[in-house]
């Protein structure tokens, strides 16, 4: 709700903004949040890229979930799971996870995938081989993220075979 309010206020000052084409992206806890935004506000957020998301706090470190959601005894963590809202998906959702992630198990994303399939929802999935939790600067991931927004928010075809060059290594 805060992000939507902020975007609406910003749009009041920036008439070029199109609030009918809003995308969101997030990584790790932000991957949970970007997916959550799509599932709780499906009429506002149209496109999301969610990478390495911890979609179900019951599968994750208790300190993280309890920091943001409260103690387990005080909350129904099933309701806080993105899988419980899978039926709400309306827009375009791109899920990305590294298959070697030891921080946020790929099971988080795969359980969300299972719930989306059970609700007959369309989504996109990319499993990055030999990647752990930290791949936000991976050139292929960056390009695929950009391409997803260009295609689904602008309605344009991204440049074919565009390759992002990683920064030079410092000596």
Backbone as ProteinMPNN parsed JSONL, in Angstrom:
{"seq_chain_A": "XXXXXXXXXXXXXXXXXXXXXXXXXXXXXXXXXXXXXXXXXXXXXXXXXXXXXXXXXXXXXXXXXXXXXXXXXXXXXXXXXXXXXXXXXXXXXXXXXXXXXXXXXXXXXXXXXXXXXXXXXXXXXXXXXXXXXXXXXXXXXXXXXXXXXXXXXXXXXXXXXXXXXXXXXXX", "coords_chain_A": {"N_chain_A": [[0.823, -1.197, 0.0], [1.969, 1.248, 0.758], [3.915, 1.601, -1.238], [2.289, 1.811, -3.51], [0.829, 4.129, -2.887], [2.946, 5.986, -2.835], [3.805, 5.861, -5.513], [1.516, 6.829, -6.793], [1.432, 9.459, -5.78], [3.835, 10.405, -6.852], [3.222, 10.21, -9.564], [1.388, 12.251, -9.782], [3.035, 14.438, -9.98], [4.576, 13.837, -12.111], [3.547, 13.666, -15.052], [4.047, 12.002, -17.212], [4.255, 9.458, -16.31], [2.901, 6.187, -16.405], [0.505, 4.692, -14.793], [-0.857, 2.435, -15.379], [0.873, 0.621, -16.241], [2.792, -0.786, -14.39], [5.692, -2.099, -13.034], [7.565, -4.33, -10.924], [10.413, -5.356, -9.089], [12.442, -7.674, -7.293], [14.801, -9.103, -4.98], [15.784, -11.932, -3.203], [14.654, -11.414, -0.01], [13.326, -9.312, -1.134], [12.483, -10.563, -3.424], [10.498, -12.202, -2.432], [8.81, -10.075, -1.667], [8.255, -8.685, -4.098], [6.821, -10.604, -5.523], [4.757, -10.936, -3.705], [3.549, -8.418, -3.885], [2.499, -8.572, -6.47], [0.605, -10.552, -6.055], [-1.061, -9.638, -4.025], [-1.901, -7.149, -4.822], [-3.004, -7.301, -7.523], [-4.277, -5.791, -9.478], [-2.878, -3.482, -9.707], [-0.014, -3.837, -9.859], [1.562, -4.979, -12.673], [3.62, -6.465, -13.787], [6.229, -8.553, -12.638], [9.54, -9.296, -11.617], [11.002, -11.757, -9.882], [13.522, -12.739, -7.911], [15.349, -15.34, -6.39], [13.592, -15.629, -4.246], [12.314, -15.847, -0.933], [9.741, -17.38, -0.445], [8.131, -18.667, 1.396], [8.05, -18.475, 4.707], [8.168, -20.532, 6.501], [10.008, -22.277, 5.57], [12.383, -21.06, 5.931], [15.011, -19.175, 7.612], [14.228, -18.609, 10.944], [14.663, -16.174, 12.261], [14.546, -14.235, 10.27], [11.894, -14.197, 9.163], [10.444, -13.712, 11.527], [11.424, -11.23, 12.235], [10.232, -9.53, 10.38], [7.558, -10.292, 10.25], [6.61, -10.995, 12.741], [6.347, -13.082, 15.713], [6.132, -16.652, 15.393], [4.151, -17.801, 16.957], [2.314, -15.782, 17.054], [1.326, -15.407, 14.528], [-0.179, -16.668, 11.509], [1.665, -18.479, 9.614], [1.189, -19.824, 7.274], [-0.659, -18.28, 5.872], [0.947, -16.13, 5.364], [2.592, -17.091, 3.43], [3.562, -16.918, 0.037], [2.557, -18.871, -1.608], [-0.009, -19.332, -0.739], [-1.487, -17.412, -1.95], [-1.443, -17.803, -4.633], [-3.494, -18.138, -6.509], [-4.333, -15.577, -7.078], [-2.818, -14.406, -9.064], [-2.532, -12.283, -11.819], [-1.052, -10.743, -13.636], [2.128, -10.624, -15.34], [4.585, -12.774, -14.295], [7.87, -13.417, -13.482], [9.917, -15.782, -12.356], [13.001, -16.402, -10.834], [15.778, -18.364, -9.945], [18.751, -19.562, -8.404], [20.228, -22.725, -8.839], [21.968, -23.711, -6.953], [21.594, -22.441, -4.588], [22.197, -21.876, -1.285], [21.314, -20.285, 0.69], [18.656, -19.281, 0.355], [16.651, -21.762, -0.258], [16.05, -23.36, -3.41], [13.657, -24.657, -3.233], [11.74, -22.927, -2.23], [10.943, -21.337, -4.432], [10.15, -23.384, -6.153], [8.004, -24.558, -4.789], [6.202, -22.45, -4.912], [5.887, -22.373, -7.684], [4.61, -24.856, -8.008], [2.163, -24.313, -6.701], [1.183, -22.269, -8.366], [0.841, -23.701, -10.739], [-1.116, -25.54, -9.913], [-3.245, -23.793, -9.754], [-3.576, -23.193, -12.367], [-2.14, -21.063, -13.537], [-0.363, -18.784, -15.615], [3.112, -18.235, -15.944], [6.583, -17.344, -15.837], [9.707, -19.019, -15.671], [13.036, -19.26, -14.63], [15.75, -21.18, -14.013], [18.88, -20.833, -12.822], [21.756, -22.464, -13.566], [24.399, -23.7, -11.499], [24.581, -21.487, -9.87], [24.616, -19.659, -6.881], [23.188, -17.979, -4.121], [23.801, -15.326, -4.603], [23.5, -13.65, -7.344], [22.902, -11.155, -8.501], [24.393, -9.441, -10.11], [24.897, -10.821, -12.371], [25.4, -10.943, -15.791], [23.666, -12.236, -17.668], [21.31, -12.656, -16.171], [20.636, -9.968, -15.594], [20.149, -8.996, -18.206], [17.956, -10.626, -18.97], [16.066, -9.782, -17.096], [15.741, -7.039, -17.788], [14.805, -7.442, -20.434], [12.366, -8.697, -19.904], [10.794, -6.708, -18.696], [10.792, -4.796, -20.771], [9.453, -6.19, -22.797], [6.941, -6.84, -21.565], [5.96, -4.527, -20.308], [6.463, -2.314, -21.979], [5.672, -3.391, -24.346], [7.321, -3.975, -26.428], [9.777, -5.504, -28.592], [12.665, -6.77, -27.221], [16.164, -6.077, -27.962], [17.618, -8.532, -29.998], [19.734, -11.108, -28.851], [21.334, -9.419, -27.318], [24.15, -8.631, -25.438], [25.258, -8.116, -22.226], [28.068, -6.594, -20.982], [30.252, -7.616, -18.501], [31.63, -5.666, -15.771], [35.071, -4.559, -15.882], [37.515, -6.527, -14.206], [38.913, -5.578, -11.146], [42.283, -5.109, -10.285]], "CA_chain_A": [[0.0, 0.0, 0.0], [2.852, 2.408, 0.79], [4.523, 1.773, -2.559], [1.249, 2.289, -4.42], [0.574, 5.528, -2.533], [4.09, 6.776, -3.277], [3.766, 5.942, -6.972], [0.415, 7.726, -7.172], [1.874, 10.827, -5.502], [4.853, 10.735, -7.843], [2.546, 10.395, -10.853], [0.768, 13.582, -9.763], [4.07, 15.41, -10.345], [5.241, 13.355, -13.333], [2.418, 13.223, -15.876], [4.47, 11.0, -18.18], [4.17, 8.117, -15.717], [1.708, 5.419, -16.756], [0.211, 3.793, -13.678], [-1.459, 1.208, -15.892], [1.982, -0.268, -16.598], [3.741, -0.727, -13.269], [6.436, -3.319, -12.763], [8.289, -4.374, -9.655], [11.398, -6.425, -9.046], [13.04, -7.859, -5.987], [15.794, -10.15, -4.852], [15.804, -12.551, -1.886], [13.449, -10.922, 0.666], [12.64, -8.501, -2.146], [11.814, -11.501, -4.33], [9.235, -12.476, -1.737], [7.97, -8.872, -1.671], [7.76, -8.362, -5.445], [5.762, -11.575, -5.8], [3.639, -10.602, -2.806], [2.875, -7.26, -4.471], [1.707, -9.061, -7.61], [-0.484, -11.419, -5.598], [-1.984, -8.911, -3.144], [-2.388, -5.97, -5.556], [-2.869, -7.701, -8.926], [-4.814, -4.795, -10.406], [-1.944, -2.363, -9.799], [1.275, -4.322, -10.357], [1.293, -5.774, -13.875], [4.77, -7.308, -14.123], [7.23, -8.68, -11.575], [10.667, -10.217, -11.692], [11.254, -12.174, -8.51], [14.722, -13.578, -7.914], [15.811, -15.961, -5.143], [12.611, -15.245, -3.237], [11.977, -16.736, 0.185], [8.287, -17.26, -0.577], [7.425, -19.298, 2.514], [8.941, -18.312, 5.856], [8.293, -21.801, 7.234], [11.173, -22.966, 5.016], [13.521, -20.155, 6.002], [15.542, -18.855, 8.938], [13.161, -18.027, 11.762], [14.962, -14.782, 12.613], [14.141, -13.32, 9.187], [10.443, -14.093, 9.147], [9.95, -13.097, 12.75], [11.798, -9.818, 12.205], [9.32, -8.765, 9.532], [6.164, -10.729, 10.353], [6.235, -11.296, 14.115], [6.626, -14.44, 16.184], [5.307, -17.717, 14.826], [2.981, -18.001, 17.812], [1.38, -14.67, 16.845], [0.971, -15.308, 13.114], [-0.408, -17.863, 10.702], [2.677, -18.391, 8.567], [0.621, -20.323, 6.026], [-1.262, -17.131, 5.189], [2.04, -15.262, 4.938], [3.281, -17.727, 2.311], [3.07, -16.514, -1.288], [1.82, -19.98, -2.222], [-1.418, -19.245, -0.35], [-2.132, -16.388, -2.782], [-1.122, -18.088, -6.036], [-4.671, -17.991, -7.365], [-4.56, -14.162, -7.368], [-1.942, -13.893, -10.113], [-3.16, -11.799, -13.051], [-0.063, -10.175, -14.547], [3.268, -11.417, -15.789], [5.506, -13.061, -13.195], [9.087, -14.105, -13.892], [10.601, -16.32, -11.184], [14.39, -16.771, -11.13], [16.455, -18.912, -8.769], [19.966, -20.337, -8.636], [20.02, -24.103, -8.387], [22.92, -24.027, -5.884], [21.346, -21.462, -3.523], [22.179, -22.463, 0.053], [20.727, -19.307, 1.597], [17.221, -19.464, 0.14], [16.553, -22.988, -1.047], [15.184, -23.31, -4.588], [12.342, -25.207, -2.881], [10.812, -21.798, -2.079], [10.398, -21.002, -5.753], [9.477, -24.546, -6.738], [6.692, -24.719, -4.15], [5.344, -21.428, -5.511], [5.586, -22.885, -9.028], [3.608, -25.91, -7.838], [0.879, -23.671, -6.39], [0.723, -21.575, -9.571], [0.368, -24.736, -11.672], [-2.393, -26.049, -9.387], [-4.276, -22.796, -10.055], [-3.577, -23.009, -13.817], [-1.642, -19.714, -13.81], [0.79, -18.647, -16.502], [4.25, -17.553, -15.338], [7.851, -17.706, -16.458], [10.654, -19.55, -14.693], [14.416, -19.46, -15.053], [16.657, -21.74, -13.022], [20.251, -20.566, -13.254], [22.631, -23.53, -13.094], [25.678, -23.4, -10.859], [24.513, -20.173, -9.22], [24.16, -19.673, -5.505], [22.209, -16.952, -3.781], [24.204, -13.994, -5.051], [23.714, -13.489, -8.777], [22.252, -9.95, -9.029], [25.227, -8.775, -11.109], [25.103, -11.75, -13.481], [24.955, -10.263, -17.014], [22.513, -12.905, -18.277], [20.148, -12.338, -15.336], [20.29, -8.555, -15.818], [19.535, -8.865, -19.534], [16.634, -11.258, -18.966], [15.19, -8.895, -16.327], [15.435, -5.896, -18.665], [13.969, -7.926, -21.543], [11.021, -9.014, -19.401], [10.076, -5.442, -18.542], [10.612, -4.195, -22.1], [8.415, -6.948, -23.503], [5.622, -6.875, -20.932], [5.475, -3.192, -19.938], [6.5, -1.444, -23.153], [5.098, -4.068, -25.502], [8.344, -3.937, -27.484], [10.693, -6.638, -28.66], [14.021, -6.36, -26.832], [17.164, -6.407, -28.986], [17.988, -9.952, -30.015], [21.106, -11.519, -28.523], [22.099, -8.352, -26.679], [25.007, -9.171, -24.373], [25.771, -7.139, -21.28], [29.468, -6.861, -20.657], [30.54, -7.409, -17.073], [32.675, -4.657, -15.568], [36.421, -5.145, -15.816], [37.953, -6.942, -12.874], [39.955, -4.735, -10.547], [43.488, -5.87, -9.907]], "C_chain_A": [[0.865, 1.258, 0.0], [3.481, 2.665, -0.574], [3.509, 2.307, -3.561], [0.956, 3.762, -4.147], [1.706, 6.433, -3.019], [4.098, 6.929, -4.795], [2.648, 6.868, -7.448], [0.782, 9.185, -6.911], [2.911, 11.282, -6.518], [4.216, 11.007, -9.199], [1.823, 11.738, -10.923], [1.749, 14.656, -10.22], [4.783, 15.045, -11.641], [4.17, 12.799, -14.271], [2.778, 12.177, -16.935], [4.405, 9.576, -17.622], [2.841, 7.462, -16.093], [1.449, 4.394, -15.656], [-0.571, 2.554, -14.112], [-0.403, 0.2, -16.315], [3.059, -0.159, -15.529], [4.37, -2.097, -13.077], [7.189, -3.196, -11.454], [9.274, -5.539, -9.727], [11.982, -6.511, -7.644], [13.902, -9.096, -5.948], [15.827, -10.638, -3.413], [14.541, -12.143, -1.128], [12.638, -10.034, -0.261], [11.953, -9.355, -3.193], [10.485, -11.952, -3.746], [8.296, -11.29, -1.908], [7.439, -8.528, -3.051], [6.662, -9.335, -5.854], [4.533, -11.271, -4.967], [2.852, -9.411, -3.35], [1.986, -7.686, -5.634], [0.466, -9.827, -7.152], [-1.485, -10.703, -4.691], [-2.57, -7.67, -3.809], [-2.313, -6.239, -7.055], [-3.44, -6.697, -9.926], [-3.884, -3.594, -10.555], [-0.616, -2.793, -10.414], [1.03, -5.296, -11.501], [2.392, -6.777, -14.198], [5.703, -7.359, -12.919], [8.324, -9.644, -12.002], [11.057, -10.495, -10.251], [12.413, -13.16, -8.504], [15.057, -14.061, -6.505], [14.88, -15.649, -3.978], [12.387, -16.299, -2.167], [10.461, -16.657, 0.384], [7.49, -17.872, 0.57], [8.356, -19.305, 3.719], [9.077, -19.575, 6.692], [9.488, -22.601, 6.748], [12.468, -22.21, 5.259], [13.956, -19.925, 7.44], [14.487, -18.115, 9.757], [13.42, -16.559, 12.079], [14.499, -13.82, 11.533], [12.638, -13.122, 9.197], [9.898, -13.376, 10.361], [10.318, -11.617, 12.839], [10.751, -8.992, 11.473], [7.843, -9.094, 9.751], [5.701, -10.988, 11.779], [6.527, -12.748, 14.457], [5.648, -15.442, 15.583], [4.036, -17.907, 15.637], [1.899, -16.946, 17.568], [0.841, -14.591, 15.424], [0.657, -16.674, 12.527], [0.55, -17.779, 9.513], [2.21, -18.995, 7.247], [0.012, -19.203, 5.209], [-0.182, -16.194, 4.662], [2.84, -15.845, 3.781], [2.692, -17.234, 0.992], [2.279, -17.628, -1.963], [0.328, -19.908, -1.895], [-2.196, -18.243, -1.201], [-1.959, -16.645, -4.272], [-2.313, -17.888, -6.975], [-4.932, -16.538, -7.771], [-3.75, -13.628, -8.538], [-2.746, -13.508, -11.356], [-2.115, -11.375, -14.075], [1.003, -11.17, -14.939], [4.272, -11.545, -14.646], [6.659, -13.907, -13.716], [9.842, -14.493, -12.623], [11.99, -16.799, -11.602], [15.024, -17.278, -9.844], [17.72, -19.634, -9.208], [19.802, -21.733, -8.076], [20.954, -24.513, -7.244], [22.741, -23.093, -4.673], [21.262, -22.175, -2.175], [21.642, -21.486, 1.096], [19.206, -19.393, 1.552], [17.078, -20.657, -0.797], [15.665, -22.781, -2.273], [13.79, -23.894, -4.325], [11.312, -24.1, -2.676], [10.133, -21.492, -3.405], [9.635, -22.183, -6.329], [8.129, -24.823, -6.074], [5.708, -23.671, -4.656], [4.939, -21.846, -6.923], [4.496, -23.945, -8.954], [2.231, -25.308, -7.569], [0.319, -22.94, -7.603], [0.169, -22.564, -10.599], [-0.976, -25.283, -11.21], [-3.545, -25.098, -9.675], [-4.309, -22.429, -11.537], [-3.138, -21.6, -14.225], [-0.44, -19.766, -14.744], [1.862, -17.824, -15.797], [5.482, -17.991, -16.103], [8.838, -18.079, -15.365], [12.017, -19.711, -15.342], [15.204, -19.988, -13.865], [18.063, -21.552, -13.57], [21.177, -21.643, -12.695], [23.925, -22.987, -12.495], [25.723, -22.0, -10.255], [24.011, -20.374, -7.797], [23.135, -18.57, -5.288], [22.539, -15.598, -4.405], [24.518, -13.976, -6.541], [23.102, -12.193, -9.331], [23.072, -9.214, -10.076], [25.548, -9.689, -12.289], [24.568, -11.112, -14.769], [23.734, -10.917, -17.676], [21.238, -12.611, -17.499], [19.696, -10.892, -15.55], [19.58, -8.398, -17.158], [18.145, -9.465, -19.561], [15.619, -10.423, -18.191], [14.783, -7.705, -17.185], [14.49, -6.319, -19.783], [12.533, -8.167, -21.097], [10.189, -7.744, -19.252], [9.825, -4.767, -19.887], [9.458, -4.879, -22.827], [7.034, -6.746, -22.887], [5.104, -5.529, -20.44], [5.448, -2.242, -21.128], [5.827, -2.064, -24.368], [6.036, -4.066, -26.701], [9.159, -5.225, -27.468], [12.076, -6.154, -28.245], [15.016, -6.725, -27.93], [17.584, -7.871, -28.873], [19.462, -10.118, -29.665], [21.966, -10.407, -27.928], [22.885, -8.956, -25.523], [25.516, -8.036, -23.501], [27.191, -7.539, -20.927], [29.703, -6.633, -19.166], [31.616, -6.34, -16.917], [34.051, -5.31, -15.515], [36.778, -5.468, -14.37], [39.06, -6.004, -12.381], [41.11, -5.611, -10.102], [43.866, -5.592, -8.486]], "O_chain_A": [[0.538, 2.231, -0.679], [3.571, 3.81, -1.015], [3.84, 3.169, -4.375], [0.847, 4.555, -5.082], [1.458, 7.515, -3.551], [4.371, 8.015, -5.306], [2.829, 7.611, -8.412], [0.479, 10.055, -7.728], [2.867, 12.418, -6.99], [4.623, 11.929, -9.905], [1.663, 12.3, -12.007], [1.341, 15.671, -10.784], [5.513, 15.862, -12.202], [3.917, 11.595, -14.281], [1.887, 11.536, -17.494], [4.491, 8.606, -18.374], [1.794, 8.109, -16.096], [2.102, 3.352, -15.602], [-0.906, 1.714, -13.277], [-0.72, -0.926, -16.698], [4.097, 0.471, -15.73], [3.681, -3.112, -12.972], [7.416, -2.098, -10.946], [9.0, -6.568, -10.345], [12.005, -5.525, -6.906], [13.761, -10.009, -6.762], [15.892, -9.825, -2.491], [13.443, -12.493, -1.56], [11.41, -10.004, -0.186], [10.96, -8.936, -3.788], [9.484, -12.07, -4.452], [7.126, -11.464, -2.25], [6.285, -8.116, -3.176], [5.675, -8.93, -6.468], [3.406, -11.338, -5.457], [1.623, -9.397, -3.282], [0.856, -7.215, -5.766], [-0.588, -9.757, -7.784], [-2.639, -11.121, -4.6], [-3.627, -7.192, -3.399], [-1.645, -5.506, -7.785], [-3.109, -6.756, -11.11], [-4.087, -2.769, -11.446], [-0.147, -2.186, -11.377], [0.368, -6.319, -11.321], [2.134, -7.814, -14.808], [5.941, -6.346, -12.261], [8.074, -10.659, -12.652], [11.399, -9.583, -9.498], [12.304, -14.27, -9.023], [15.049, -13.283, -5.552], [15.333, -15.43, -2.854], [12.284, -17.49, -2.459], [9.973, -15.955, 1.269], [6.293, -17.615, 0.696], [9.336, -20.051, 3.75], [9.995, -19.685, 7.505], [9.941, -23.512, 7.441], [13.536, -22.659, 4.844], [13.332, -20.429, 8.373], [13.927, -17.116, 9.307], [12.474, -15.775, 12.157], [14.098, -12.698, 11.842], [12.162, -11.987, 9.236], [9.004, -12.537, 10.251], [9.593, -10.836, 13.455], [10.42, -7.884, 11.895], [6.975, -8.268, 9.47], [4.507, -11.183, 12.007], [6.907, -13.54, 13.594], [4.493, -15.12, 15.304], [2.967, -18.147, 15.076], [0.721, -17.179, 17.838], [-0.032, -13.768, 15.15], [1.16, -17.699, 12.988], [0.275, -17.09, 8.53], [2.788, -18.7, 6.201], [0.15, -19.177, 3.987], [-0.368, -15.539, 3.636], [3.685, -15.156, 3.209], [1.473, -17.143, 0.844], [1.42, -17.356, -2.802], [-0.503, -20.368, -2.677], [-3.427, -18.228, -1.174], [-2.297, -15.789, -5.089], [-2.128, -17.502, -8.129], [-5.68, -16.294, -8.717], [-3.974, -12.496, -8.967], [-3.533, -14.3, -11.874], [-2.285, -11.628, -15.267], [0.81, -12.384, -14.878], [4.745, -10.546, -14.103], [6.457, -14.966, -14.31], [10.345, -13.63, -11.905], [12.138, -17.51, -12.595], [14.832, -16.694, -8.778], [17.748, -20.251, -10.273], [19.297, -21.909, -6.968], [20.749, -25.56, -6.631], [23.639, -22.975, -3.838], [20.361, -22.983, -1.95], [21.532, -21.839, 2.271], [18.552, -19.556, 2.582], [17.358, -20.557, -1.991], [14.64, -22.104, -2.188], [12.858, -23.658, -5.093], [10.125, -24.315, -2.923], [8.908, -21.401, -3.487], [8.579, -21.999, -6.934], [7.202, -25.281, -6.743], [4.521, -23.956, -4.814], [3.781, -21.691, -7.311], [3.561, -23.932, -9.755], [1.239, -25.748, -8.151], [-0.886, -22.982, -7.847], [-0.842, -22.298, -11.248], [-1.881, -25.47, -12.024], [-4.688, -25.53, -9.824], [-4.981, -21.475, -11.928], [-3.701, -21.015, -15.151], [0.387, -20.674, -14.669], [1.557, -16.835, -15.131], [5.422, -18.907, -16.923], [8.807, -17.521, -14.268], [12.139, -20.228, -16.452], [15.312, -19.322, -12.835], [18.395, -22.05, -14.647], [21.364, -21.728, -11.482], [24.46, -21.966, -12.926], [26.793, -21.401, -10.147], [23.097, -21.16, -7.55], [22.322, -18.274, -6.164], [21.636, -14.815, -4.701], [25.645, -14.249, -6.955], [22.806, -12.132, -10.524], [22.518, -8.441, -10.857], [26.392, -9.351, -13.119], [23.387, -10.77, -14.829], [22.862, -10.215, -18.19], [20.196, -12.345, -18.097], [18.5, -10.628, -15.673], [18.538, -7.748, -17.243], [17.233, -8.864, -20.129], [14.45, -10.356, -18.57], [13.595, -7.4, -17.294], [13.495, -5.645, -20.052], [11.592, -7.873, -21.834], [9.02, -7.711, -19.637], [8.745, -4.221, -20.11], [8.594, -4.216, -23.402], [6.064, -6.507, -23.605], [3.908, -5.4, -20.175], [4.516, -1.451, -21.271], [5.453, -1.361, -25.307], [5.595, -4.146, -27.847], [9.218, -5.933, -26.463], [12.61, -5.224, -28.851], [14.732, -7.6, -28.748], [17.868, -8.37, -27.784], [20.317, -9.363, -30.128], [23.192, -10.452, -28.025], [22.335, -9.711, -24.721], [26.138, -7.097, -23.997], [27.464, -8.698, -20.612], [29.382, -5.567, -18.64], [32.422, -6.129, -17.824], [34.177, -6.478, -15.146], [36.385, -4.762, -13.441], [40.005, -5.69, -13.105], [40.916, -6.72, -9.604], [44.85, -6.14, -7.99]]}, "name": "protein", "num_of_chains": 1, "seq": "XXXXXXXXXXXXXXXXXXXXXXXXXXXXXXXXXXXXXXXXXXXXXXXXXXXXXXXXXXXXXXXXXXXXXXXXXXXXXXXXXXXXXXXXXXXXXXXXXXXXXXXXXXXXXXXXXXXXXXXXXXXXXXXXXXXXXXXXXXXXXXXXXXXXXXXXXXXXXXXXXXXXXXXXXXX"}
